Short mmCIF file of C-alpha atoms in Angstrom, two decimals:
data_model
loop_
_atom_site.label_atom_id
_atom_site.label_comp_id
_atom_site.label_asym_id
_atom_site.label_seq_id
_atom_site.Cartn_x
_atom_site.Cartn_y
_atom_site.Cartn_z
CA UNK G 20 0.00 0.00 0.00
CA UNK G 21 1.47 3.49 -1.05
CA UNK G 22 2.07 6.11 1.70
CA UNK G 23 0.91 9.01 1.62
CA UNK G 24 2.79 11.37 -1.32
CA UNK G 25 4.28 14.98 -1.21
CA UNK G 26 5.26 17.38 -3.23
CA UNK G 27 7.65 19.14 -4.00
CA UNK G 28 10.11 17.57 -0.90
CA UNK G 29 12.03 21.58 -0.93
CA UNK G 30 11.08 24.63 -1.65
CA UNK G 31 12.57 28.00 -1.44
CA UNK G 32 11.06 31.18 -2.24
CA UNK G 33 11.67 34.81 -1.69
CA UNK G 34 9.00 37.06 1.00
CA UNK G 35 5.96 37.89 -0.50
CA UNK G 36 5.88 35.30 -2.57
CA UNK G 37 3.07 32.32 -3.33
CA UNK G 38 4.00 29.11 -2.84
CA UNK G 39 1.51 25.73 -3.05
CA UNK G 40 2.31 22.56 -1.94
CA UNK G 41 0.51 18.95 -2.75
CA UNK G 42 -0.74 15.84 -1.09
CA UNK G 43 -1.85 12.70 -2.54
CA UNK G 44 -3.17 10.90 0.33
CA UNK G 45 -3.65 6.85 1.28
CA UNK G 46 -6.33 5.57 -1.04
CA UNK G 47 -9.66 5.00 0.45
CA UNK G 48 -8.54 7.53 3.35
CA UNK G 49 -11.41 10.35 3.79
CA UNK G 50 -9.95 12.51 6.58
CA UNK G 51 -6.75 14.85 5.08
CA UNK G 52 -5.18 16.73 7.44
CA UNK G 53 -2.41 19.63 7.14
CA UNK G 54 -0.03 20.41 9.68
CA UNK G 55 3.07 22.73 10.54
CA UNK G 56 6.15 21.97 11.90
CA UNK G 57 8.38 24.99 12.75
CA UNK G 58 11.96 23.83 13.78
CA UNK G 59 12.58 22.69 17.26
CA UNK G 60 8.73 22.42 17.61
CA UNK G 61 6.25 19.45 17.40
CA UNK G 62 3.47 19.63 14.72
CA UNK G 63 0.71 22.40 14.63
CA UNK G 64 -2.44 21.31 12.89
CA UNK G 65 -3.45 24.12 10.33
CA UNK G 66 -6.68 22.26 8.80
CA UNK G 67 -8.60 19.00 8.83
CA UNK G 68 -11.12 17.93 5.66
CA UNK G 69 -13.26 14.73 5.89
CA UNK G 70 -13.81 13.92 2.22
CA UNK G 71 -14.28 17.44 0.30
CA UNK G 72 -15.56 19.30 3.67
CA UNK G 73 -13.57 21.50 6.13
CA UNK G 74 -13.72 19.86 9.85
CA UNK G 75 -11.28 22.73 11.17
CA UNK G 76 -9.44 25.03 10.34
CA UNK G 77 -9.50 27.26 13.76
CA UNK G 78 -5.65 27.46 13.08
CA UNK G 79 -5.03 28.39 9.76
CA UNK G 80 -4.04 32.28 9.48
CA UNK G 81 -6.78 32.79 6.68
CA UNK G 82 -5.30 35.80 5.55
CA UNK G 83 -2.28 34.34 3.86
CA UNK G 84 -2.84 30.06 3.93
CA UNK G 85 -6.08 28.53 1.86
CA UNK G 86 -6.51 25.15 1.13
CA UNK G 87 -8.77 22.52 -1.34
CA UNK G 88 -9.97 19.05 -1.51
CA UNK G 89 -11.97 19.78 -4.41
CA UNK G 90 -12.69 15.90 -5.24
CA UNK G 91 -12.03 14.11 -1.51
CA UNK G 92 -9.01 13.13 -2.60
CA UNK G 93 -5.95 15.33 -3.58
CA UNK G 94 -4.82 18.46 -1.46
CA UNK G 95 -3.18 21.34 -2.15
CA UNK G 96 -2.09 23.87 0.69
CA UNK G 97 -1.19 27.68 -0.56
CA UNK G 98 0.65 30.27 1.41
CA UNK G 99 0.14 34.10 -0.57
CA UNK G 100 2.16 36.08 0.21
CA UNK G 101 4.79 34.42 2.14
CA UNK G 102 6.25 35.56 5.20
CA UNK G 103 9.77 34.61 6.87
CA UNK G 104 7.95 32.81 9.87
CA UNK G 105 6.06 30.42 7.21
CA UNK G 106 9.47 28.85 7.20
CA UNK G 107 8.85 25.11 8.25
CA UNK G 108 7.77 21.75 7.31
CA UNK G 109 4.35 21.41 6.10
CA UNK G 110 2.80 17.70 6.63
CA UNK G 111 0.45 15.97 5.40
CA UNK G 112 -1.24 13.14 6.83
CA UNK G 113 -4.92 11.07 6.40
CA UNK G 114 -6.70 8.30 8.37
CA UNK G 115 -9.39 6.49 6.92
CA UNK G 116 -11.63 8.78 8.94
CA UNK G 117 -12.21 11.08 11.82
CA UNK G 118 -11.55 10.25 15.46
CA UNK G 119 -8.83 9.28 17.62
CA UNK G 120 -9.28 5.48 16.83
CA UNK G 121 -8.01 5.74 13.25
CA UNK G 122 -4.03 6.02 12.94
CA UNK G 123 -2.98 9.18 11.03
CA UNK G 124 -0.42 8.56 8.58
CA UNK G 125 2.34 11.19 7.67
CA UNK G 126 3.74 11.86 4.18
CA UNK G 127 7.36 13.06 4.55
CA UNK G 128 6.97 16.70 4.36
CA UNK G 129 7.60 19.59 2.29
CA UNK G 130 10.36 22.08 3.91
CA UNK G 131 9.96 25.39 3.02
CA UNK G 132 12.23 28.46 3.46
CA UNK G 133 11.01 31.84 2.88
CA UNK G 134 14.43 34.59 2.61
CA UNK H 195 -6.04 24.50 27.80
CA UNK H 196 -5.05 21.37 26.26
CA UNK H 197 -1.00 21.04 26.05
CA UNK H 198 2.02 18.52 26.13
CA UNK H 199 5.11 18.92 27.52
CA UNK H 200 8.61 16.90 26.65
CA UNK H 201 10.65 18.32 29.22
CA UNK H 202 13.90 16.91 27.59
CA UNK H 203 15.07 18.52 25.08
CA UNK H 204 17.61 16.36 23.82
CA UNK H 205 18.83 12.59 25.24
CA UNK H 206 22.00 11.09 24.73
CA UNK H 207 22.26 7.26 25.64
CA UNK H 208 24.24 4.41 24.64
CA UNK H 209 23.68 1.71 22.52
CA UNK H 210 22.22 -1.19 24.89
CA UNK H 211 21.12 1.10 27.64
CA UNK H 212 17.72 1.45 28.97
CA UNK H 213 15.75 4.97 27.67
CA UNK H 214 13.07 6.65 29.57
CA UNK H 215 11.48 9.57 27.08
CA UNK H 216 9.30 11.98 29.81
CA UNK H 217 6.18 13.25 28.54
CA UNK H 218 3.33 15.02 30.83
CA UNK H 219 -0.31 16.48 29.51
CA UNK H 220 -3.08 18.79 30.32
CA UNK H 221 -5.87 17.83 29.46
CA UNK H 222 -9.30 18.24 30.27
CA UNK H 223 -10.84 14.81 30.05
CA UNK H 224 -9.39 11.12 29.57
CA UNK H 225 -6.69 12.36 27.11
CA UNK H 226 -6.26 10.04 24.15
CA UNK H 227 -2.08 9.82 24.02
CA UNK H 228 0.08 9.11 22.00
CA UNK H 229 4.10 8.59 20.92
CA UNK H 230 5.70 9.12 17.73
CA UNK H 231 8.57 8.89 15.87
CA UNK H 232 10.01 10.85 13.43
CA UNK H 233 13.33 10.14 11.38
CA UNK H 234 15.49 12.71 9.29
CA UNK H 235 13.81 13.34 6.21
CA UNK H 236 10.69 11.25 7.06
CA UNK H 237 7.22 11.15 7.72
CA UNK H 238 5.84 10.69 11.89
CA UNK H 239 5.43 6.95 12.49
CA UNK H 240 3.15 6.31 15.39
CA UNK H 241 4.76 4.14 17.79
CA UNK H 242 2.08 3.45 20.23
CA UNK H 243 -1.22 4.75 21.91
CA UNK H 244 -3.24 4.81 24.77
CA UNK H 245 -7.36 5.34 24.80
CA UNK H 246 -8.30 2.96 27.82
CA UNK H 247 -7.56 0.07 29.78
CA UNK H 248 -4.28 -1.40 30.88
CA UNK H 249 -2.15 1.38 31.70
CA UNK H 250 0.92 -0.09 30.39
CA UNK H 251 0.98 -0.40 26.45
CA UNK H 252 2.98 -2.01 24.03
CA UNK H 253 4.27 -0.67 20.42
CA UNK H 254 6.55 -0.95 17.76
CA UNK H 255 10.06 -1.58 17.56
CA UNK H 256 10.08 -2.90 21.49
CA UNK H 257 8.89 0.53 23.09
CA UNK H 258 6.23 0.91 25.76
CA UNK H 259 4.88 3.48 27.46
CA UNK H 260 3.01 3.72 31.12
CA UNK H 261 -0.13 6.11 31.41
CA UNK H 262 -0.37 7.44 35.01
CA UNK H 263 -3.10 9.31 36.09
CA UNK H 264 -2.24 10.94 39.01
CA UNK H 265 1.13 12.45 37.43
CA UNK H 266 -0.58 13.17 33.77
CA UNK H 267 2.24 11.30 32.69
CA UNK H 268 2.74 9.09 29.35
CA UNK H 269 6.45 8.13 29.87
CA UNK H 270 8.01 6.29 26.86
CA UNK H 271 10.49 3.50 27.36
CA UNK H 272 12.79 0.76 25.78
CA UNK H 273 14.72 -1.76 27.75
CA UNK H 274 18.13 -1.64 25.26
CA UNK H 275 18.44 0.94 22.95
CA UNK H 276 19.70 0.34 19.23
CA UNK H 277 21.80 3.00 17.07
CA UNK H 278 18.98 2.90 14.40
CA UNK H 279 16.54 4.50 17.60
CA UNK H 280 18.45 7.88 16.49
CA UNK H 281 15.17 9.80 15.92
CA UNK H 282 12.88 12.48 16.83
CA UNK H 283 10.33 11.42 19.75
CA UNK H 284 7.01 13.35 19.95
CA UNK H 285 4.43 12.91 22.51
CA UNK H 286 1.19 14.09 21.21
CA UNK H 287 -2.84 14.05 23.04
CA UNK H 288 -6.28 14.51 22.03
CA UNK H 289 -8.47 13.55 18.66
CA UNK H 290 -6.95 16.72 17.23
CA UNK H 291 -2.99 15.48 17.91
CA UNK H 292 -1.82 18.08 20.15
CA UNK H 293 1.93 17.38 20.03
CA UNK H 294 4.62 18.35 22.68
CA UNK H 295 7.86 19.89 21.01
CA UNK H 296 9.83 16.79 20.67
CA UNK H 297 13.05 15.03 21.98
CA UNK H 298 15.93 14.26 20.11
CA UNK H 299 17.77 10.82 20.80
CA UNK H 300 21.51 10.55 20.01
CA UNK H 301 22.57 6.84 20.47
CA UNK H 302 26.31 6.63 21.24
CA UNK H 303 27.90 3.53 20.00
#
């Protein structure tokens, strides 16, 4: 069974910039989930869709960061316009659904730096 | 307010020793915990959980971890550590996966 799939693994991009980043999730999986990871921190969850709808996304800064699940399946996460504290890795992850009870599994990340 | 704490920031032990990873929650009901690990350049793999039951649970790759009440602690632990435990260890709670900030593990040989 695959894992779940990022991309692009880097990016690096210049302040004020836009920058979107992509996750293919586990198939069959209907909860996506997208989370932060600043260095030297654990991971912050910035949004959580089951299928194509938006569970929560209390902690996504709204003013810069959208995301989609147009179909229930594939994600994209955009940051416009980029700031230097957006530096971090963004994960993805997806369980086959919502609650604690199903294990979230984590793609490997895409590490952005914003100079 | 919900929050996880790793107290140690990083861990050095050597290979074959014992490891004790400390890991204490808020939380406001019967927290749903969990350990994970995370490896350079790779994904979080959960190593174990804790919902209900025997307080003592059993994972992956010969970790365990104790849930105590009374200390709102979720301690992780390994009998004899193994260079390839080299990692990042995360202690997270809650349906929403509130993690602590993480230990580092250096394994000297």
């Amino acid at each position: 069974e695959a894992g779940v799939a990022q991309s692009p693994r880097y990016k690096i991009i210049e302040k004020r910039q836009s920058v979107a980043f992509w996750c293919n999730p586990i198939s069959g999986h209907a909860t996506l989930y997208w989370y932060q990871q600043i260095l030297g921190q654990g991971p912050k969850l910035l949004i959580q869709f089951q299928n194509n709808g938006v569970v929560d996304d209390s902690q996504l800064p709204k003013d810069r960061f959208s995301a989609e699940r147009l179909k229930g399946v594939d994600s994209t996460l955009k940051i416009q316009p980029a700031k230097l504290e957006d530096s971090a890795v963004y994960l993805c992850a997806s369980s086959k659904t919502r609650g604690s009870y199903n294990e979230q599994f984590f793609g490997p990340g895409t590490r952005l730096t914003v100079l | 307010a919900q929050s996880v704490t790793q107290p140690d920031i990083h861990i050095t032990v050597s290979e074959g020793a014992s490891l004790e990873l400390r890991c204490n929650y808020s939380y406001g009901a019967t927290p749903y915990l969990f350990w994970y690990v995370q490896s350079p350049g790779q994904g979080l793999q959960l190593l174990l959980k804790y919902f209900s039951g025997d307080t003592l649970v059993q994972g992956i790759k010969g970790f365990e971890a104790e849930f105590k009440r009374s200390q709102s602690s979720f301690n992780l632990r390994k009998p004899s550590v193994h260079w390839s435990d080299a990692a990042e260890y995360f202690c997270a709670v809650g349906e929403k996966l509130i993690f602590g900030q993480g230990t580092e593990l250096s394994v000297k040989p």
